[in-house]
């Protein structure tokens, strides 16, 4: 009798970002955004170490960046809509109030970055690590996140409504006033995270399949009117 082969179980842990960044990079201390009106091709950055760039209100729509590192850069109120980032590390950068709507991130790492009020609406994030960052007030509505790791990051008042996630992990993340409306948290271990005043649907279906500690579960139970005895 032949052996019945069962399909391999899909791993629950996210795949590491592991961006490929060459050892030799061209140093860039200035970026010239394309002119408005489509008069120039989109900005393309490759094999570059982008350092100390300061831009405010720049239109960087459709920017393509690959196998590069951004360090100590400040982009305020800039537009990166439909941009594509592959094999990129962002370190100590400020992207406050920038729009990454419909952008694509693949094998990217954010370290100690400020993304307060940034928009990732309908963005696609695949194999992305976010460590020690601020995403307070970020808008991530309808984003797709696969193999995403969040650690030591602040998502106070962030909006994750209708986010689609697969193989995602969170550790030491602050979810205060965060909206998870219609986002499935199945498979997430929230025990190391702050959960306070989060927004859920009336059925709280979003919580099905996630893990909490007793204190977190009791806090949720109280919202249902359950009298929890301590």
PDB file of C-alpha atoms in Angstrom:
ATOM      1  CA  UNK A   1       0.000   0.000   0.000  1.00  0.00           C
ATOM      2  CA  UNK A   2       1.409   3.366  -1.004  1.00  0.00           C
ATOM      3  CA  UNK A   3       2.157   6.088   1.491  1.00  0.00           C
ATOM      4  CA  UNK A   4      -0.332   8.923   1.596  1.00  0.00           C
ATOM      5  CA  UNK A   5       1.482  12.243   1.312  1.00  0.00           C
ATOM      6  CA  UNK A   6      -0.031  15.110   3.220  1.00  0.00           C
ATOM      7  CA  UNK A   7       0.611  18.675   2.132  1.00  0.00           C
ATOM      8  CA  UNK A   8       3.205  20.446   4.241  1.00  0.00           C
ATOM      9  CA  UNK A   9       1.721  22.692   6.904  1.00  0.00           C
ATOM     10  CA  UNK A  10       2.053  26.369   6.149  1.00  0.00           C
ATOM     11  CA  UNK A  11       4.529  28.008   8.557  1.00  0.00           C
ATOM     12  CA  UNK A  12       2.910  30.307  11.110  1.00  0.00           C
ATOM     13  CA  UNK A  13       6.008  32.420  11.773  1.00  0.00           C
ATOM     14  CA  UNK A  14       6.647  35.252   9.328  1.00  0.00           C
ATOM     15  CA  UNK A  15       9.527  34.956   6.925  1.00  0.00           C
ATOM     16  CA  UNK A  16      12.374  37.381   7.789  1.00  0.00           C
ATOM     17  CA  UNK A  17      12.756  40.504   5.683  1.00  0.00           C
ATOM     18  CA  UNK A  18      16.431  39.734   5.011  1.00  0.00           C
ATOM     19  CA  UNK A  19      16.906  42.532   2.439  1.00  0.00           C
ATOM     20  CA  UNK A  20      19.739  42.110  -0.014  1.00  0.00           C
ATOM     21  CA  UNK A  21      21.827  45.292   0.173  1.00  0.00           C
ATOM     22  CA  UNK A  22      25.259  45.334  -1.521  1.00  0.00           C
ATOM     23  CA  UNK A  23      28.325  46.189   0.552  1.00  0.00           C
ATOM     24  CA  UNK A  24      29.310  48.971  -1.817  1.00  0.00           C
ATOM     25  CA  UNK A  25      26.699  51.699  -2.140  1.00  0.00           C
ATOM     26  CA  UNK A  26      26.791  55.065  -3.861  1.00  0.00           C
ATOM     27  CA  UNK A  27      26.364  57.831  -1.295  1.00  0.00           C
ATOM     28  CA  UNK A  28      23.523  60.243  -2.058  1.00  0.00           C
ATOM     29  CA  UNK A  29      22.920  63.388  -0.018  1.00  0.00           C
ATOM     30  CA  UNK A  30      20.434  64.994  -2.390  1.00  0.00           C
ATOM     31  CA  UNK A  31      17.341  63.793  -4.229  1.00  0.00           C
ATOM     32  CA  UNK A  32      15.774  65.783  -7.028  1.00  0.00           C
ATOM     33  CA  UNK A  33      12.073  64.912  -7.260  1.00  0.00           C
ATOM     34  CA  UNK A  34      10.563  64.592 -10.744  1.00  0.00           C
ATOM     35  CA  UNK A  35       8.779  67.713 -11.935  1.00  0.00           C
ATOM     36  CA  UNK A  36       5.020  67.834 -11.557  1.00  0.00           C
ATOM     37  CA  UNK A  37       2.851  67.029 -14.535  1.00  0.00           C
ATOM     38  CA  UNK A  38       4.686  63.911 -15.632  1.00  0.00           C
ATOM     39  CA  UNK A  39       7.384  65.824 -17.486  1.00  0.00           C
ATOM     40  CA  UNK A  40      10.045  63.457 -16.172  1.00  0.00           C
ATOM     41  CA  UNK A  41      10.260  59.736 -15.492  1.00  0.00           C
ATOM     42  CA  UNK A  42       9.708  58.551 -11.903  1.00  0.00           C
ATOM     43  CA  UNK A  43      12.652  58.758  -9.532  1.00  0.00           C
ATOM     44  CA  UNK A  44      14.706  55.533  -9.499  1.00  0.00           C
ATOM     45  CA  UNK A  45      17.164  54.800  -6.682  1.00  0.00           C
ATOM     46  CA  UNK A  46      19.341  51.677  -6.763  1.00  0.00           C
ATOM     47  CA  UNK A  47      22.484  50.558  -4.904  1.00  0.00           C
ATOM     48  CA  UNK A  48      22.500  53.841  -2.961  1.00  0.00           C
ATOM     49  CA  UNK A  49      23.149  54.994   0.590  1.00  0.00           C
ATOM     50  CA  UNK A  50      20.766  57.928   0.895  1.00  0.00           C
ATOM     51  CA  UNK A  51      21.927  60.031   3.853  1.00  0.00           C
ATOM     52  CA  UNK A  52      20.559  63.192   5.465  1.00  0.00           C
ATOM     53  CA  UNK A  53      18.099  64.144   2.720  1.00  0.00           C
ATOM     54  CA  UNK A  54      15.534  66.802   3.774  1.00  0.00           C
ATOM     55  CA  UNK A  55      12.361  67.252   1.709  1.00  0.00           C
ATOM     56  CA  UNK A  56       8.970  68.771   2.541  1.00  0.00           C
ATOM     57  CA  UNK A  57       5.843  68.401   0.417  1.00  0.00           C
ATOM     58  CA  UNK A  58       7.691  66.667  -2.429  1.00  0.00           C
ATOM     59  CA  UNK A  59       5.804  64.620  -5.009  1.00  0.00           C
ATOM     60  CA  UNK A  60       7.653  61.291  -5.240  1.00  0.00           C
ATOM     61  CA  UNK A  61       4.823  59.311  -6.766  1.00  0.00           C
ATOM     62  CA  UNK A  62       5.910  56.062  -8.492  1.00  0.00           C
ATOM     63  CA  UNK A  63       9.411  56.257  -6.997  1.00  0.00           C
ATOM     64  CA  UNK A  64      11.347  52.991  -7.316  1.00  0.00           C
ATOM     65  CA  UNK A  65      14.039  52.156  -4.748  1.00  0.00           C
ATOM     66  CA  UNK A  66      15.946  48.879  -4.569  1.00  0.00           C
ATOM     67  CA  UNK A  67      18.958  47.375  -2.791  1.00  0.00           C
ATOM     68  CA  UNK A  68      19.530  50.637  -0.918  1.00  0.00           C
ATOM     69  CA  UNK A  69      19.732  52.162   2.541  1.00  0.00           C
ATOM     70  CA  UNK A  70      18.051  55.375   3.754  1.00  0.00           C
ATOM     71  CA  UNK A  71      19.596  56.848   6.893  1.00  0.00           C
ATOM     72  CA  UNK A  72      18.767  59.975   8.945  1.00  0.00           C
ATOM     73  CA  UNK A  73      16.502  61.335   6.198  1.00  0.00           C
ATOM     74  CA  UNK A  74      13.511  63.620   6.755  1.00  0.00           C
ATOM     75  CA  UNK A  75      10.538  63.512   4.389  1.00  0.00           C
ATOM     76  CA  UNK A  76       7.636  65.605   5.682  1.00  0.00           C
ATOM     77  CA  UNK A  77       4.217  65.634   3.990  1.00  0.00           C
ATOM     78  CA  UNK A  78       5.707  63.937   0.922  1.00  0.00           C
ATOM     79  CA  UNK A  79       3.814  61.747  -1.524  1.00  0.00           C
ATOM     80  CA  UNK A  80       5.176  58.261  -2.261  1.00  0.00           C
ATOM     81  CA  UNK A  81       1.930  56.955  -3.714  1.00  0.00           C
ATOM     82  CA  UNK A  82       2.283  53.795  -5.845  1.00  0.00           C
ATOM     83  CA  UNK A  83       6.016  53.723  -5.062  1.00  0.00           C
ATOM     84  CA  UNK A  84       7.933  50.423  -5.016  1.00  0.00           C
ATOM     85  CA  UNK A  85      10.597  49.560  -2.431  1.00  0.00           C
ATOM     86  CA  UNK A  86      12.487  46.253  -2.641  1.00  0.00           C
ATOM     87  CA  UNK A  87      15.465  45.225  -0.483  1.00  0.00           C
ATOM     88  CA  UNK A  88      15.607  48.564   1.349  1.00  0.00           C
ATOM     89  CA  UNK A  89      16.556  49.493   4.912  1.00  0.00           C
ATOM     90  CA  UNK A  90      15.256  52.697   6.524  1.00  0.00           C
ATOM     91  CA  UNK A  91      17.179  53.752   9.635  1.00  0.00           C
ATOM     92  CA  UNK A  92      16.470  56.799  11.797  1.00  0.00           C
ATOM     93  CA  UNK A  93      14.251  58.397   9.147  1.00  0.00           C
ATOM     94  CA  UNK A  94      11.240  60.681   9.573  1.00  0.00           C
ATOM     95  CA  UNK A  95       8.290  60.107   7.227  1.00  0.00           C
ATOM     96  CA  UNK A  96       5.683  62.026   9.230  1.00  0.00           C
ATOM     97  CA  UNK A  97       2.430  62.657   7.337  1.00  0.00           C
ATOM     98  CA  UNK A  98       3.785  61.060   4.156  1.00  0.00           C
ATOM     99  CA  UNK A  99       1.482  59.107   1.867  1.00  0.00           C
ATOM    100  CA  UNK A 100       2.489  55.598   0.797  1.00  0.00           C
ATOM    101  CA  UNK A 101      -0.990  54.824  -0.538  1.00  0.00           C
ATOM    102  CA  UNK A 102      -0.934  51.825  -2.900  1.00  0.00           C
ATOM    103  CA  UNK A 103       2.837  51.538  -2.459  1.00  0.00           C
ATOM    104  CA  UNK A 104       4.618  48.182  -2.460  1.00  0.00           C
ATOM    105  CA  UNK A 105       7.242  47.142   0.107  1.00  0.00           C
ATOM    106  CA  UNK A 106       9.131  43.885  -0.327  1.00  0.00           C
ATOM    107  CA  UNK A 107      11.986  42.688   1.914  1.00  0.00           C
ATOM    108  CA  UNK A 108      12.227  46.026   3.742  1.00  0.00           C
ATOM    109  CA  UNK A 109      13.283  46.986   7.271  1.00  0.00           C
ATOM    110  CA  UNK A 110      12.332  50.103   9.271  1.00  0.00           C
ATOM    111  CA  UNK A 111      14.554  50.787  12.315  1.00  0.00           C
ATOM    112  CA  UNK A 112      13.923  53.656  14.742  1.00  0.00           C
ATOM    113  CA  UNK A 113      11.841  55.583  12.198  1.00  0.00           C
ATOM    114  CA  UNK A 114       9.074  58.127  12.749  1.00  0.00           C
ATOM    115  CA  UNK A 115       6.003  57.507  10.599  1.00  0.00           C
ATOM    116  CA  UNK A 116       3.511  59.531  12.626  1.00  0.00           C
ATOM    117  CA  UNK A 117       0.363  60.197  10.596  1.00  0.00           C
ATOM    118  CA  UNK A 118       1.725  58.360   7.556  1.00  0.00           C
ATOM    119  CA  UNK A 119      -0.737  56.711   5.185  1.00  0.00           C
ATOM    120  CA  UNK A 120      -0.325  53.139   3.958  1.00  0.00           C
ATOM    121  CA  UNK A 121      -3.847  52.909   2.611  1.00  0.00           C
ATOM    122  CA  UNK A 122      -4.166  49.913   0.254  1.00  0.00           C
ATOM    123  CA  UNK A 123      -0.389  49.411   0.376  1.00  0.00           C
ATOM    124  CA  UNK A 124       1.152  45.941   0.047  1.00  0.00           C
ATOM    125  CA  UNK A 125       3.802  44.927   2.583  1.00  0.00           C
ATOM    126  CA  UNK A 126       5.558  41.600   2.096  1.00  0.00           C
ATOM    127  CA  UNK A 127       8.438  40.453   4.321  1.00  0.00           C
ATOM    128  CA  UNK A 128       8.701  43.740   6.207  1.00  0.00           C
ATOM    129  CA  UNK A 129      10.173  44.314   9.694  1.00  0.00           C
ATOM    130  CA  UNK A 130       9.292  47.419  11.727  1.00  0.00           C
ATOM    131  CA  UNK A 131      11.376  47.863  14.888  1.00  0.00           C
ATOM    132  CA  UNK A 132      11.295  50.640  17.493  1.00  0.00           C
ATOM    133  CA  UNK A 133       9.244  52.930  15.268  1.00  0.00           C
ATOM    134  CA  UNK A 134       6.326  55.318  15.746  1.00  0.00           C
ATOM    135  CA  UNK A 135       3.244  54.692  13.643  1.00  0.00           C
ATOM    136  CA  UNK A 136       0.927  56.748  15.832  1.00  0.00           C
ATOM    137  CA  UNK A 137      -2.106  58.038  13.888  1.00  0.00           C
ATOM    138  CA  UNK A 138      -1.001  56.041  10.827  1.00  0.00           C
ATOM    139  CA  UNK A 139      -3.659  55.120   8.291  1.00  0.00           C
ATOM    140  CA  UNK A 140      -3.361  51.537   7.043  1.00  0.00           C
ATOM    141  CA  UNK A 141      -6.907  50.954   5.824  1.00  0.00           C
ATOM    142  CA  UNK A 142      -7.250  47.974   3.452  1.00  0.00           C
ATOM    143  CA  UNK A 143      -3.501  47.357   3.415  1.00  0.00           C
ATOM    144  CA  UNK A 144      -2.236  43.838   2.726  1.00  0.00           C
ATOM    145  CA  UNK A 145       0.440  42.548   5.115  1.00  0.00           C
ATOM    146  CA  UNK A 146       2.203  39.221   4.620  1.00  0.00           C
ATOM    147  CA  UNK A 147       5.219  38.125   6.682  1.00  0.00           C
ATOM    148  CA  UNK A 148       5.233  41.422   8.600  1.00  0.00           C
ATOM    149  CA  UNK A 149       6.960  41.720  12.002  1.00  0.00           C
ATOM    150  CA  UNK A 150       6.281  44.615  14.397  1.00  0.00           C
ATOM    151  CA  UNK A 151       8.458  45.008  17.494  1.00  0.00           C
ATOM    152  CA  UNK A 152       8.694  47.807  20.063  1.00  0.00           C
ATOM    153  CA  UNK A 153       6.507  50.009  17.902  1.00  0.00           C
ATOM    154  CA  UNK A 154       3.809  52.565  18.778  1.00  0.00           C
ATOM    155  CA  UNK A 155       0.501  52.310  16.901  1.00  0.00           C
ATOM    156  CA  UNK A 156      -1.468  54.655  19.154  1.00  0.00           C
ATOM    157  CA  UNK A 157      -4.673  55.791  17.386  1.00  0.00           C
ATOM    158  CA  UNK A 158      -3.577  54.071  14.176  1.00  0.00           C
ATOM    159  CA  UNK A 159      -6.305  52.836  11.818  1.00  0.00           C
ATOM    160  CA  UNK A 160      -5.861  49.218  10.678  1.00  0.00           C
ATOM    161  CA  UNK A 161      -9.428  48.808   9.473  1.00  0.00           C
ATOM    162  CA  UNK A 162      -9.929  46.012   6.929  1.00  0.00           C
ATOM    163  CA  UNK A 163      -6.234  45.123   6.864  1.00  0.00           C
ATOM    164  CA  UNK A 164      -5.583  41.664   5.424  1.00  0.00           C
ATOM    165  CA  UNK A 165      -2.767  39.931   7.303  1.00  0.00           C
ATOM    166  CA  UNK A 166      -1.028  36.595   6.931  1.00  0.00           C
ATOM    167  CA  UNK A 167       1.893  35.291   9.018  1.00  0.00           C
ATOM    168  CA  UNK A 168       2.194  38.501  11.011  1.00  0.00           C
ATOM    169  CA  UNK A 169       3.861  38.865  14.428  1.00  0.00           C
ATOM    170  CA  UNK A 170       3.753  41.603  17.084  1.00  0.00           C
ATOM    171  CA  UNK A 171       5.986  41.995  20.128  1.00  0.00           C
ATOM    172  CA  UNK A 172       5.950  44.869  22.590  1.00  0.00           C
ATOM    173  CA  UNK A 173       3.634  46.896  20.355  1.00  0.00           C
ATOM    174  CA  UNK A 174       1.459  49.679  21.762  1.00  0.00           C
ATOM    175  CA  UNK A 175      -2.115  49.359  20.514  1.00  0.00           C
ATOM    176  CA  UNK A 176      -3.867  52.232  22.307  1.00  0.00           C
ATOM    177  CA  UNK A 177      -6.940  53.631  20.605  1.00  0.00           C
ATOM    178  CA  UNK A 178      -6.030  51.505  17.585  1.00  0.00           C
ATOM    179  CA  UNK A 179      -8.793  50.492  15.198  1.00  0.00           C
ATOM    180  CA  UNK A 180      -8.896  46.831  14.153  1.00  0.00           C
ATOM    181  CA  UNK A 181     -12.344  47.181  12.595  1.00  0.00           C
ATOM    182  CA  UNK A 182     -12.914  44.209  10.262  1.00  0.00           C
ATOM    183  CA  UNK A 183      -9.247  43.111  10.505  1.00  0.00           C
ATOM    184  CA  UNK A 184      -8.760  39.475  11.479  1.00  0.00           C
ATOM    185  CA  UNK A 185      -6.198  39.086  14.265  1.00  0.00           C
ATOM    186  CA  UNK A 186      -6.160  35.303  13.915  1.00  0.00           C
ATOM    187  CA  UNK A 187      -2.770  33.817  14.690  1.00  0.00           C
ATOM    188  CA  UNK A 188      -1.434  36.903  16.481  1.00  0.00           C
ATOM    189  CA  UNK A 189       0.056  36.595  19.968  1.00  0.00           C
ATOM    190  CA  UNK A 190      -0.860  39.865  21.688  1.00  0.00           C
ATOM    191  CA  UNK A 191       0.309  38.941  25.182  1.00  0.00           C
ATOM    192  CA  UNK A 192       3.374  41.232  25.088  1.00  0.00           C
ATOM    193  CA  UNK A 193       1.422  44.193  23.687  1.00  0.00           C
ATOM    194  CA  UNK A 194      -0.525  47.090  25.172  1.00  0.00           C
ATOM    195  CA  UNK A 195      -4.238  46.754  24.326  1.00  0.00           C
ATOM    196  CA  UNK A 196      -6.284  49.745  25.439  1.00  0.00           C
ATOM    197  CA  UNK A 197      -9.441  51.331  24.027  1.00  0.00           C
ATOM    198  CA  UNK A 198      -9.117  49.424  20.758  1.00  0.00           C
ATOM    199  CA  UNK A 199     -11.899  49.682  18.169  1.00  0.00           C
ATOM    200  CA  UNK A 200     -13.670  46.490  17.080  1.00  0.00           C
ATOM    201  CA  UNK A 201     -16.926  45.640  15.384  1.00  0.00           C
ATOM    202  CA  UNK A 202     -19.991  44.926  17.528  1.00  0.00           C
ATOM    203  CA  UNK A 203     -19.416  41.166  17.267  1.00  0.00           C
ATOM    204  CA  UNK A 204     -15.699  41.437  18.103  1.00  0.00           C
ATOM    205  CA  UNK A 205     -15.135  38.842  15.403  1.00  0.00           C
ATOM    206  CA  UNK A 206     -11.715  40.409  14.790  1.00  0.00           C
ATOM    207  CA  UNK A 207     -10.371  38.703  17.942  1.00  0.00           C
ATOM    208  CA  UNK A 208     -11.197  35.153  16.897  1.00  0.00           C
ATOM    209  CA  UNK A 209      -8.043  33.012  16.851  1.00  0.00           C
ATOM    210  CA  UNK A 210      -5.667  35.487  18.548  1.00  0.00           C
ATOM    211  CA  UNK A 211      -3.875  34.984  21.887  1.00  0.00           C
ATOM    212  CA  UNK A 212      -4.197  37.240  24.954  1.00  0.00           C
ATOM    213  CA  UNK A 213      -3.200  37.067  28.593  1.00  0.00           C
ATOM    214  CA  UNK A 214      -5.789  36.992  31.383  1.00  0.00           C
ATOM    215  CA  UNK A 215      -5.692  40.738  32.012  1.00  0.00           C
ATOM    216  CA  UNK A 216      -6.205  41.573  28.338  1.00  0.00           C
ATOM    217  CA  UNK A 217      -9.050  39.082  28.044  1.00  0.00           C
ATOM    218  CA  UNK A 218     -10.673  40.453  31.198  1.00  0.00           C
ATOM    219  CA  UNK A 219     -10.525  43.989  29.811  1.00  0.00           C
ATOM    220  CA  UNK A 220     -12.275  42.845  26.634  1.00  0.00           C
ATOM    221  CA  UNK A 221     -14.832  40.896  28.677  1.00  0.00           C
ATOM    222  CA  UNK A 222     -15.739  44.016  30.651  1.00  0.00           C
ATOM    223  CA  UNK A 223     -16.644  45.732  27.378  1.00  0.00           C
ATOM    224  CA  UNK A 224     -19.227  42.982  26.923  1.00  0.00           C
ATOM    225  CA  UNK A 225     -20.686  43.726  30.332  1.00  0.00           C
ATOM    226  CA  UNK A 226     -19.135  40.665  31.975  1.00  0.00           C
ATOM    227  CA  UNK A 227     -18.470  41.105  35.704  1.00  0.00           C
ATOM    228  CA  UNK A 228     -14.901  39.811  35.998  1.00  0.00           C
ATOM    229  CA  UNK A 229     -13.889  38.685  39.496  1.00  0.00           C
ATOM    230  CA  UNK A 230     -10.250  39.388  40.294  1.00  0.00           C
TER     231      UNK A 230
END
